[in-house]
Coordinates of N, CA and C in Angstrom, one line a residue:
M1 N -20.7 -2.3 -15.6 CA -21.8 -2.3 -14.6 C -22.6 -3.6 -14.7
M2 N -23.1 -4.1 -13.6 CA -23.9 -5.3 -13.6 C -25.2 -5.1 -14.3
N3 N -25.6 -6.2 -15.0 CA -26.9 -6.1 -15.8 C -28.1 -6.1 -14.9
K4 N -28.1 -6.7 -13.8 CA -29.2 -6.8 -12.9 C -29.6 -5.3 -12.4
S5 N -30.9 -5.0 -12.5 CA -31.4 -3.7 -12.0 C -31.3 -3.7 -10.5
I6 N -30.7 -2.6 -10.0 CA -30.5 -2.4 -8.6 C -31.5 -1.5 -8.1
R7 N -32.2 -1.8 -7.0 CA -33.2 -0.9 -6.4 C -32.6 -0.2 -5.3
I8 N -32.6 1.1 -5.3 CA -31.9 2.0 -4.4 C -32.8 2.9 -3.6
L9 N -32.6 3.1 -2.4 CA -33.3 4.1 -1.6 C -32.3 5.2 -1.3
L10 N -32.6 6.4 -1.8 CA -31.7 7.6 -1.7 C -32.3 8.5 -0.6
V11 N -31.6 8.7 0.5 CA -32.1 9.6 1.6 C -31.2 10.8 1.6
E12 N -31.7 11.9 1.1 CA -30.9 13.1 0.9 C -31.8 14.4 0.9
D13 N -31.5 15.3 1.8 CA -32.4 16.5 1.9 C -32.0 17.6 0.9
N14 N -30.8 17.5 0.3 CA -30.5 18.5 -0.7 C -31.1 18.1 -2.0
L15 N -32.1 18.8 -2.4 CA -32.9 18.3 -3.6 C -32.1 18.4 -4.9
A16 N -31.2 19.4 -5.0 CA -30.3 19.5 -6.2 C -29.4 18.3 -6.3
I17 N -28.8 17.9 -5.2 CA -27.9 16.7 -5.2 C -28.7 15.5 -5.4
A18 N -29.8 15.4 -4.8 CA -30.7 14.2 -5.0 C -31.1 14.0 -6.4
K19 N -31.4 15.1 -7.1 CA -31.9 15.0 -8.5 C -30.7 14.6 -9.4
Q20 N -29.5 15.1 -9.1 CA -28.3 14.7 -9.9 C -28.0 13.2 -9.7
V21 N -28.0 12.8 -8.4 CA -27.6 11.4 -8.1 C -28.6 10.5 -8.7
A22 N -29.9 10.8 -8.5 CA -31.0 9.9 -9.0 C -30.9 9.8 -10.6
G23 N -30.7 11.0 -11.2 CA -30.6 11.0 -12.6 C -29.5 10.1 -13.2
F24 N -28.3 10.2 -12.5 CA -27.2 9.4 -13.0 C -27.5 7.9 -12.8
L25 N -27.9 7.5 -11.6 CA -28.2 6.1 -11.3 C -29.3 5.6 -12.2
E26 N -30.3 6.3 -12.4 CA -31.4 5.9 -13.3 C -31.0 5.7 -14.7
G27 N -29.9 6.5 -15.1 CA -29.3 6.4 -16.4 C -28.7 5.0 -16.6
L28 N -28.3 4.4 -15.5 CA -27.8 3.0 -15.6 C -28.8 1.9 -15.5
K29 N -30.1 2.4 -15.6 CA -31.3 1.5 -15.6 C -31.5 0.9 -14.2
W30 N -31.1 1.6 -13.2 CA -31.3 1.2 -11.8 C -32.5 2.0 -11.3
Q31 N -33.2 1.4 -10.3 CA -34.4 2.1 -9.8 C -34.1 2.9 -8.5
V32 N -34.5 4.1 -8.4 CA -34.2 4.9 -7.3 C -35.5 5.5 -6.7
D33 N -35.7 5.2 -5.4 CA -36.7 5.8 -4.6 C -36.1 6.9 -3.7
F34 N -36.8 7.9 -3.4 CA -36.3 9.1 -2.8 C -37.0 9.5 -1.5
A35 N -36.2 9.9 -0.5 CA -36.7 10.4 0.7 C -35.9 11.7 1.1
A36 N -36.6 12.7 1.5 CA -36.0 14.0 1.8 C -35.7 14.2 3.3
T37 N -36.2 13.3 4.1 CA -36.0 13.3 5.6 C -35.6 12.0 6.1
G38 N -35.0 12.0 7.3 CA -34.6 10.7 7.9 C -35.8 9.8 8.3
Q39 N -36.9 10.4 8.8 CA -38.0 9.6 9.1 C -38.7 9.0 7.9
Q40 N -38.8 9.8 6.8 CA -39.4 9.2 5.6 C -38.5 8.1 5.1
G41 N -37.2 8.3 5.1 CA -36.3 7.3 4.7 C -36.4 6.0 5.5
L42 N -36.4 6.2 6.9 CA -36.6 5.0 7.8 C -37.9 4.3 7.5
D43 N -39.0 5.0 7.3 CA -40.2 4.3 7.0 C -40.2 3.5 5.7
L44 N -39.6 4.1 4.7 CA -39.4 3.3 3.4 C -38.5 2.1 3.6
A45 N -37.4 2.3 4.3 CA -36.4 1.2 4.5 C -37.0 0.0 5.2
L46 N -38.0 0.3 6.2 CA -38.5 -0.7 7.0 C -39.8 -1.4 6.4
T47 N -40.3 -0.8 5.3 CA -41.5 -1.3 4.7 C -41.4 -1.8 3.2
H48 N -40.2 -1.5 2.7 CA -39.9 -1.9 1.3 C -38.6 -2.6 1.2
T49 N -38.4 -3.2 0.0 CA -37.2 -4.0 -0.2 C -36.2 -3.2 -1.1
F50 N -35.0 -3.0 -0.7 CA -34.0 -2.3 -1.5 C -32.7 -3.1 -1.5
D51 N -32.0 -2.9 -2.5 CA -30.6 -3.6 -2.6 C -29.6 -2.8 -1.9
V52 N -29.7 -1.4 -1.9 CA -28.7 -0.6 -1.3 C -29.5 0.7 -0.8
I53 N -29.0 1.2 0.3 CA -29.6 2.5 0.8 C -28.4 3.5 0.8
I54 N -28.6 4.6 0.1 CA -27.7 5.7 0.1 C -28.2 6.8 1.0
L55 N -27.4 7.0 2.1 CA -27.9 7.8 3.2 C -27.1 9.0 3.6
D56 N -27.6 10.2 3.4 CA -26.9 11.4 3.8 C -26.8 11.4 5.3
L57 N -25.6 11.9 5.8 CA -25.4 11.9 7.3 C -26.1 13.1 7.9
N58 N -26.2 14.2 7.2 CA -26.8 15.4 7.8 C -28.2 15.6 7.2
L59 N -29.2 15.2 8.0 CA -30.6 15.3 7.6 C -31.3 16.3 8.6
P60 N -32.4 16.9 8.1 CA -33.0 18.0 8.9 C -33.7 17.5 10.2
D61 N -34.2 16.3 10.2 CA -35.0 15.8 11.3 C -34.3 14.8 12.2
M62 N -33.4 14.0 11.6 CA -32.7 12.9 12.3 C -31.3 12.9 11.8
D63 N -30.4 12.5 12.7 CA -29.0 12.3 12.3 C -28.9 11.0 11.4
G64 N -28.2 11.0 10.4 CA -28.1 9.8 9.5 C -27.6 8.6 10.3
L65 N -26.8 8.8 11.3 CA -26.3 7.7 12.1 C -27.4 7.0 12.8
D66 N -28.4 7.8 13.3 CA -29.5 7.2 14.0 C -30.4 6.4 13.0
V67 N -30.6 7.0 11.8 CA -31.4 6.3 10.8 C -30.7 5.0 10.5
C68 N -29.4 5.0 10.3 CA -28.7 3.8 9.9 C -28.8 2.7 11.0
Q69 N -28.6 3.2 12.3 CA -28.7 2.2 13.4 C -30.1 1.6 13.5
Q70 N -31.1 2.4 13.3 CA -32.5 1.8 13.4 C -32.8 0.9 12.2
V71 N -32.3 1.2 11.0 CA -32.5 0.3 9.9 C -31.8 -1.0 10.2
K72 N -30.6 -1.0 10.7 CA -29.8 -2.2 10.9 C -30.5 -3.1 12.1
Q73 N -31.1 -2.4 13.0 CA -31.7 -3.1 14.2 C -33.1 -3.6 13.9
N74 N -33.8 -2.9 13.0 CA -35.2 -3.3 12.9 C -35.6 -3.9 11.5
A75 N -34.8 -3.7 10.5 CA -35.2 -4.2 9.2 C -35.2 -5.7 9.2
T76 N -36.1 -6.3 8.5 CA -36.2 -7.8 8.4 C -35.2 -8.4 7.4
R77 N -34.7 -7.5 6.5 CA -33.7 -7.9 5.5 C -32.4 -7.1 5.7
V78 N -31.3 -7.8 5.5 CA -30.0 -7.1 5.6 C -29.8 -6.3 4.3
T79 N -29.8 -4.9 4.5 CA -29.6 -4.1 3.3 C -28.3 -3.2 3.5
P80 N -27.4 -3.3 2.6 CA -26.2 -2.5 2.8 C -26.5 -1.0 2.8
V81 N -25.8 -0.2 3.6 CA -26.0 1.2 3.7 C -24.7 2.0 3.3
L82 N -24.8 2.9 2.4 CA -23.7 3.7 1.9 C -23.9 5.1 2.5
M83 N -23.0 5.6 3.3 CA -23.2 6.9 3.9 C -22.6 8.0 3.0
L84 N -23.3 9.1 2.8 CA -22.8 10.3 2.1 C -22.6 11.4 3.1
T85 N -21.5 12.0 3.1 CA -21.2 13.1 4.1 C -20.1 14.0 3.7
A86 N -20.1 15.2 4.3 CA -19.0 16.1 4.2 C -18.0 15.9 5.3
R87 N -18.3 15.1 6.3 CA -17.4 14.8 7.4 C -16.4 13.7 7.0
D88 N -15.2 14.1 6.9 CA -14.2 13.2 6.4 C -13.2 12.8 7.5
A89 N -13.4 13.2 8.7 CA -12.4 12.8 9.8 C -12.6 11.3 10.1
F90 N -11.5 10.7 10.6 CA -11.5 9.3 10.9 C -12.5 9.0 11.9
T91 N -12.6 9.8 13.0 CA -13.6 9.5 14.0 C -15.0 9.5 13.6
D92 N -15.3 10.4 12.6 CA -16.7 10.4 12.0 C -17.0 9.1 11.2
K93 N -16.0 8.7 10.5 CA -16.1 7.5 9.7 C -16.3 6.3 10.7
A94 N -15.5 6.3 11.7 CA -15.6 5.2 12.7 C -17.0 5.1 13.3
K95 N -17.5 6.3 13.6 CA -18.9 6.3 14.2 C -19.9 5.7 13.2
G96 N -19.7 6.1 11.9 CA -20.6 5.5 10.9 C -20.6 4.0 10.8
F97 N -19.3 3.5 10.7 CA -19.2 2.1 10.7 C -19.7 1.4 11.9
G98 N -19.5 2.1 13.1 CA -20.0 1.5 14.3 C -21.5 1.4 14.4
Q99 N -22.2 2.3 13.7 CA -23.7 2.2 13.6 C -24.2 1.3 12.5
G100 N -23.3 0.6 11.9 CA -23.7 -0.4 10.9 C -23.5 0.0 9.4
A101 N -22.9 1.2 9.1 CA -22.7 1.6 7.8 C -21.8 0.6 7.1
D102 N -22.0 0.3 5.8 CA -21.2 -0.7 5.1 C -20.2 0.0 4.2
D103 N -20.4 1.3 3.9 CA -19.4 2.0 3.1 C -19.6 3.5 3.4
Y104 N -18.7 4.3 2.9 CA -18.6 5.7 3.3 C -18.1 6.5 2.1
L105 N -18.8 7.5 1.6 CA -18.3 8.3 0.5 C -18.4 9.8 0.9
T106 N -17.3 10.5 0.8 CA -17.2 11.9 1.2 C -17.6 12.9 0.1
K107 N -18.4 13.8 0.4 CA -18.8 14.9 -0.6 C -17.6 15.9 -0.7
P108 N -17.4 16.4 -1.9 CA -18.0 16.0 -3.2 C -17.4 14.7 -3.7
F109 N -18.2 14.0 -4.5 CA -17.7 12.7 -5.0 C -18.0 12.6 -6.5
D110 N -17.4 11.7 -7.2 CA -17.6 11.4 -8.6 C -18.7 10.4 -8.7
F111 N -19.8 10.7 -9.5 CA -20.9 9.9 -9.6 C -20.5 8.5 -10.0
R112 N -19.5 8.4 -10.8 CA -19.0 7.1 -11.3 C -18.5 6.2 -10.1
E113 N -17.8 6.9 -9.2 CA -17.4 6.1 -8.0 C -18.5 5.7 -7.2
L114 N -19.5 6.6 -7.0 CA -20.7 6.2 -6.3 C -21.4 5.0 -6.9
A115 N -21.5 4.9 -8.2 CA -22.1 3.8 -8.9 C -21.3 2.5 -8.7
L116 N -20.0 2.6 -8.7 CA -19.2 1.4 -8.5 C -19.4 0.9 -7.0
R117 N -19.4 1.8 -6.1 CA -19.6 1.4 -4.7 C -21.0 0.8 -4.5
V118 N -22.0 1.4 -5.1 CA -23.4 0.8 -5.0 C -23.4 -0.6 -5.6
E119 N -22.8 -0.8 -6.8 CA -22.8 -2.1 -7.4 C -22.1 -3.1 -6.5
A120 N -21.0 -2.7 -5.9 CA -20.3 -3.7 -5.0 C -21.1 -4.0 -3.8
L121 N -21.8 -3.0 -3.2 CA -22.6 -3.3 -2.1 C -23.8 -4.2 -2.4
A122 N -24.4 -4.0 -3.6 CA -25.6 -4.8 -4.0 C -25.2 -6.2 -4.1
R123 N -24.0 -6.6 -4.3 CA -23.6 -8.0 -4.5 C -23.4 -8.7 -3.1
R124 N -23.3 -7.9 -2.0 CA -23.0 -8.5 -0.7 C -24.0 -9.5 -0.2
P125 N -25.3 -9.2 -0.2 CA -26.3 -10.2 0.3 C -26.1 -11.5 -0.4
Q126 N -25.9 -11.5 -1.7 CA -25.7 -12.7 -2.5 C -24.5 -13.4 -2.2
L127 N -23.4 -12.7 -1.9 CA -22.1 -13.3 -1.5 C -22.2 -14.0 -0.2
H128 N -23.1 -13.5 0.7 CA -23.1 -14.1 2.0 C -24.3 -15.0 2.3
T129 N -24.9 -15.6 1.2 CA -26.0 -16.5 1.4 C -25.5 -17.8 1.9
N130 N -24.2 -18.1 1.8 CA -23.6 -19.3 2.4 C -22.2 -18.9 3.0
T131 N -21.5 -19.9 3.5 CA -20.3 -19.5 4.2 C -19.1 -19.4 3.3
Q132 N -19.3 -19.7 2.0 CA -18.2 -19.6 1.1 C -18.3 -18.4 0.1
I133 N -17.2 -17.7 -0.1 CA -17.2 -16.6 -1.0 C -16.2 -17.0 -2.1
R134 N -16.5 -17.0 -3.3 CA -15.6 -17.5 -4.4 C -15.6 -16.5 -5.5
E135 N -14.4 -16.2 -6.0 CA -14.1 -15.4 -7.2 C -13.0 -16.1 -7.9
G136 N -13.3 -16.6 -9.1 CA -12.2 -17.3 -9.9 C -11.7 -18.5 -9.1
H137 N -10.4 -18.6 -8.9 CA -9.8 -19.7 -8.2 C -9.7 -19.5 -6.7
L138 N -10.1 -18.3 -6.2 CA -9.9 -18.0 -4.8 C -11.2 -18.2 -4.0
T139 N -11.1 -18.9 -2.9 CA -12.3 -19.2 -2.1 C -12.0 -18.9 -0.7
L140 N -13.0 -18.2 0.0 CA -12.9 -18.0 1.4 C -14.1 -18.7 2.1
D141 N -13.8 -19.4 3.2 CA -14.9 -20.0 4.0 C -15.0 -19.1 5.2
T142 N -16.1 -18.3 5.4 CA -16.2 -17.4 6.5 C -16.4 -18.1 7.8
R143 N -17.0 -19.3 7.8 CA -17.2 -20.0 9.0 C -15.9 -20.6 9.6
A144 N -15.2 -21.3 8.7 CA -13.9 -21.9 9.1 C -12.8 -21.0 9.1
K145 N -13.0 -19.7 8.6 CA -11.9 -18.8 8.5 C -10.7 -19.4 7.7
S146 N -11.0 -20.0 6.6 CA -10.0 -20.7 5.8 C -10.0 -20.1 4.4
V147 N -8.8 -20.2 3.7 CA -8.6 -19.7 2.4 C -8.1 -20.8 1.5
Y148 N -8.6 -20.8 0.2 CA -8.2 -21.9 -0.7 C -7.9 -21.2 -2.1
W149 N -6.8 -21.7 -2.7 CA -6.6 -21.3 -4.1 C -6.6 -22.6 -4.9
Q150 N -7.6 -22.7 -5.8 CA -7.8 -24.0 -6.6 C -7.8 -25.2 -5.6
Q151 N -8.5 -25.0 -4.6 CA -8.7 -26.1 -3.5 C -7.5 -26.4 -2.7
Q152 N -6.4 -25.6 -2.9 CA -5.2 -25.8 -2.1 C -5.3 -24.8 -1.0
P153 N -5.1 -25.2 0.3 CA -5.2 -24.3 1.4 C -4.1 -23.2 1.4
V154 N -4.5 -22.0 1.7 CA -3.5 -20.9 1.9 C -3.5 -20.5 3.3
T155 N -2.3 -20.5 3.9 CA -2.2 -20.2 5.3 C -2.1 -18.7 5.5
V156 N -3.1 -18.1 6.2 CA -3.1 -16.7 6.5 C -3.4 -16.5 8.0
T157 N -3.0 -15.3 8.5 CA -3.3 -14.9 9.9 C -4.7 -14.5 10.0
G158 N -5.2 -14.2 11.2 CA -6.5 -13.7 11.4 C -6.7 -12.4 10.8
V159 N -5.8 -11.5 10.9 CA -5.8 -10.1 10.3 C -5.8 -10.3 8.8
G160 N -4.9 -11.2 8.3 CA -4.8 -11.4 6.9 C -6.1 -11.9 6.3
F161 N -6.8 -12.8 7.0 CA -8.2 -13.2 6.6 C -9.1 -12.1 6.5
S162 N -9.1 -11.2 7.5 CA -10.0 -10.0 7.5 C -9.7 -9.1 6.3
I163 N -8.5 -8.9 6.0 CA -8.1 -8.1 4.8 C -8.6 -8.7 3.6
L164 N -8.3 -10.0 3.4 CA -8.7 -10.8 2.2 C -10.2 -10.8 2.0
H165 N -10.9 -10.9 3.1 CA -12.4 -11.0 3.1 C -12.9 -9.6 2.5
K166 N -12.4 -8.5 3.0 CA -12.8 -7.2 2.6 C -12.5 -7.0 1.1
L167 N -11.3 -7.4 0.7 CA -10.9 -7.2 -0.7 C -11.7 -8.1 -1.6
L168 N -12.1 -9.3 -1.2 CA -12.8 -10.2 -2.0 C -14.3 -9.7 -2.2
V169 N -14.8 -9.2 -1.1 CA -16.2 -8.7 -1.2 C -16.3 -7.5 -2.1
E170 N -15.2 -6.7 -2.1 CA -15.2 -5.5 -3.0 C -14.7 -5.8 -4.4
Y171 N -14.2 -7.0 -4.6 CA -13.6 -7.3 -5.9 C -14.6 -7.1 -7.1
P172 N -14.1 -6.5 -8.2 CA -12.8 -6.2 -8.6 C -12.3 -4.8 -8.3
Y173 N -13.0 -4.1 -7.4 CA -12.6 -2.7 -7.2 C -11.6 -2.6 -6.0
P174 N -10.8 -1.5 -6.0 CA -9.8 -1.3 -5.0 C -10.5 -0.9 -3.6
V175 N -9.8 -1.1 -2.6 CA -10.2 -0.7 -1.2 C -9.2 0.2 -0.7
S176 N -9.6 1.3 -0.1 CA -8.6 2.3 0.4 C -8.0 1.8 1.7
R177 N -6.8 2.3 2.0 CA -6.1 2.0 3.2 C -7.0 2.3 4.4
S178 N -7.6 3.5 4.4 CA -8.4 3.9 5.6 C -9.6 3.0 5.8
D179 N -10.2 2.5 4.7 CA -11.3 1.6 4.8 C -10.9 0.2 5.4
L180 N -9.7 -0.2 4.9 CA -9.2 -1.5 5.5 C -8.9 -1.4 6.9
I181 N -8.3 -0.3 7.3 CA -7.9 -0.1 8.7 C -9.2 0.0 9.6
T182 N -10.2 0.7 9.1 CA -11.5 0.7 9.9 C -12.1 -0.6 10.0
H183 N -12.1 -1.4 8.9 CA -12.7 -2.7 8.8 C -12.1 -3.6 9.8
I184 N -10.8 -3.5 9.9 CA -10.0 -4.5 10.8 C -10.0 -4.0 12.3
W185 N -9.7 -2.8 12.5 CA -9.4 -2.3 13.9 C -10.4 -1.3 14.4
G186 N -11.4 -0.9 13.6 CA -12.4 0.0 14.1 C -11.8 1.4 14.4
D187 N -12.2 1.9 15.6 CA -11.7 3.2 16.0 C -10.4 3.2 16.8
E188 N -9.8 2.0 16.9 CA -8.5 1.9 17.6 C -7.4 1.3 16.7
P189 N -7.0 2.1 15.7 CA -6.0 1.5 14.8 C -4.7 1.5 15.5
P190 N -3.8 0.5 15.1 CA -2.5 0.4 15.7 C -1.5 1.4 15.0
E191 N -0.3 1.2 15.3 CA 0.7 2.1 14.7 C 0.7 2.0 13.2
S192 N 1.2 3.1 12.6 CA 1.0 3.3 11.2 C 1.4 2.3 10.2
N193 N 2.5 1.5 10.5 CA 3.0 0.5 9.6 C 2.4 -0.9 9.7
A194 N 1.4 -1.0 10.6 CA 0.8 -2.3 10.8 C 0.1 -2.9 9.6
L195 N -0.7 -2.1 8.9 CA -1.4 -2.6 7.7 C -0.4 -3.0 6.6
K196 N 0.6 -2.2 6.4 CA 1.7 -2.5 5.4 C 2.3 -3.9 5.7
S197 N 2.6 -4.1 7.0 CA 3.2 -5.4 7.4 C 2.3 -6.6 7.1
H198 N 1.0 -6.4 7.5 CA 0.0 -7.5 7.2 C -0.2 -7.7 5.7
M199 N -0.2 -6.6 5.0 CA -0.4 -6.8 3.5 C 0.8 -7.5 2.9
Y200 N 2.0 -7.3 3.4 CA 3.2 -8.0 2.9 C 3.1 -9.5 3.2
S201 N 2.7 -9.8 4.4 CA 2.6 -11.3 4.7 C 1.5 -11.9 3.9
L202 N 0.4 -11.2 3.7 CA -0.7 -11.8 3.0 C -0.3 -12.0 1.5
R203 N 0.4 -11.0 1.0 CA 0.8 -11.1 -0.4 C 1.7 -12.3 -0.6
K204 N 2.6 -12.5 0.3 CA 3.6 -13.6 0.2 C 2.8 -15.0 0.3
A205 N 1.9 -15.1 1.2 CA 1.1 -16.3 1.4 C 0.3 -16.7 0.1
L206 N -0.3 -15.7 -0.4 CA -1.1 -15.9 -1.6 C -0.2 -16.3 -2.8
E207 N 0.9 -15.6 -3.0 CA 1.8 -15.9 -4.1 C 2.4 -17.3 -4.0
K208 N 2.7 -17.7 -2.7 CA 3.4 -19.0 -2.5 C 2.5 -20.1 -3.0
T209 N 1.2 -20.0 -2.8 CA 0.3 -21.1 -3.2 C -0.2 -21.0 -4.6
S210 N -0.4 -19.7 -5.1 CA -1.0 -19.5 -6.4 C 0.1 -19.5 -7.5
G211 N 1.3 -19.0 -7.1 CA 2.3 -18.8 -8.1 C 2.1 -17.5 -8.9
E212 N 1.1 -16.7 -8.4 CA 0.7 -15.5 -9.1 C 0.7 -14.3 -8.1
P213 N 1.1 -13.1 -8.6 CA 0.9 -11.9 -7.7 C -0.6 -11.5 -7.7
L214 N -1.3 -11.9 -6.6 CA -2.7 -11.6 -6.6 C -3.1 -10.3 -5.9
L215 N -2.2 -9.7 -5.2 CA -2.5 -8.4 -4.5 C -1.8 -7.3 -5.2
E216 N -2.5 -6.3 -5.6 CA -2.0 -5.2 -6.4 C -2.1 -3.9 -5.5
T217 N -1.1 -3.1 -5.4 CA -1.1 -1.9 -4.7 C -1.4 -0.8 -5.7
I218 N -2.5 0.0 -5.4 CA -2.9 1.1 -6.3 C -2.4 2.4 -5.6
S219 N -1.5 3.1 -6.3 CA -0.9 4.2 -5.8 C -1.9 5.3 -5.3
S220 N -1.7 5.8 -4.1 CA -2.5 6.8 -3.5 C -3.9 6.4 -3.2
I221 N -4.3 5.1 -3.5 CA -5.6 4.7 -3.2 C -5.7 3.6 -2.2
G222 N -5.1 2.4 -2.5 CA -5.1 1.3 -1.6 C -4.7 0.0 -2.2
Y223 N -5.6 -1.0 -2.1 CA -5.2 -2.3 -2.6 C -6.4 -3.0 -3.3
K224 N -6.1 -3.9 -4.2 CA -7.1 -4.7 -4.9 C -6.6 -6.1 -5.2
L225 N -7.5 -7.0 -5.4 CA -7.2 -8.3 -5.8 C -7.1 -8.4 -7.4
T226 N -6.2 -9.2 -7.9 CA -6.1 -9.2 -9.4 C -5.7 -10.7 -9.7
G227 N -6.0 -11.0 -11.0 CA -5.5 -12.3 -11.5 C -6.2 -13.5 -10.9
L228 N -7.4 -13.4 -10.4 CA -8.1 -14.5 -9.7 C -8.5 -15.6 -10.7
N229 N -8.5 -15.4 -12.0 CA -8.8 -16.4 -12.9 C -7.6 -17.0 -13.6
H230 N -6.4 -16.6 -13.2 CA -5.2 -17.1 -13.8 C -5.0 -18.6 -13.4
E231 N -4.4 -19.4 -14.2 CA -4.1 -20.7 -13.9 C -2.8 -20.7 -13.0
A232 N -2.8 -21.6 -12.0 CA -1.6 -21.7 -11.2 C -0.5 -22.3 -11.9

């Protein structure tokens, strides 16, 4: 886990769950503020600074989607939002991402996974302070939509760039197939083999320039970047 203390806003009306989540995250030396209603969470999000907002979708006074949308539209600082919900249908996830959610975790969940996702989200504002994202020898220029391995250009497609961008932002953690599909195509995914085909092309392009297998398939989960600090 990162050494920097992460400040989190937890918006959750189930007090038992909120207490367990807050206790686990505070055990990592992170700071957790709590709101039991959507309006209270929205007020805190718009008047205080947080690194990550953990937002339950089912709240007693407001739908979590509405809270997320208002935070994204009205906050003066870009704060990543992690949705917590029992709704696991693709259409529900697509709605969440459409309202500005940055990640999605379905109940019940492992607190360790929650912490990993929070940590990854907390790094995003720092990663996007300029147009370049760099991890080890791999660099992405988000403005030019270009990719470099040790300053050597890597030729990728537009979809390949989107995939690589998502994987690099989440590095070193894996990204699920469903999250990649939503990130690239939203609520209109193509036929089922499209992601596999794009991953194959991206894998070959990276390996051609780096000489290393930089894309790893994680069985039953998705994909992750690996070996970014290896010498070519």
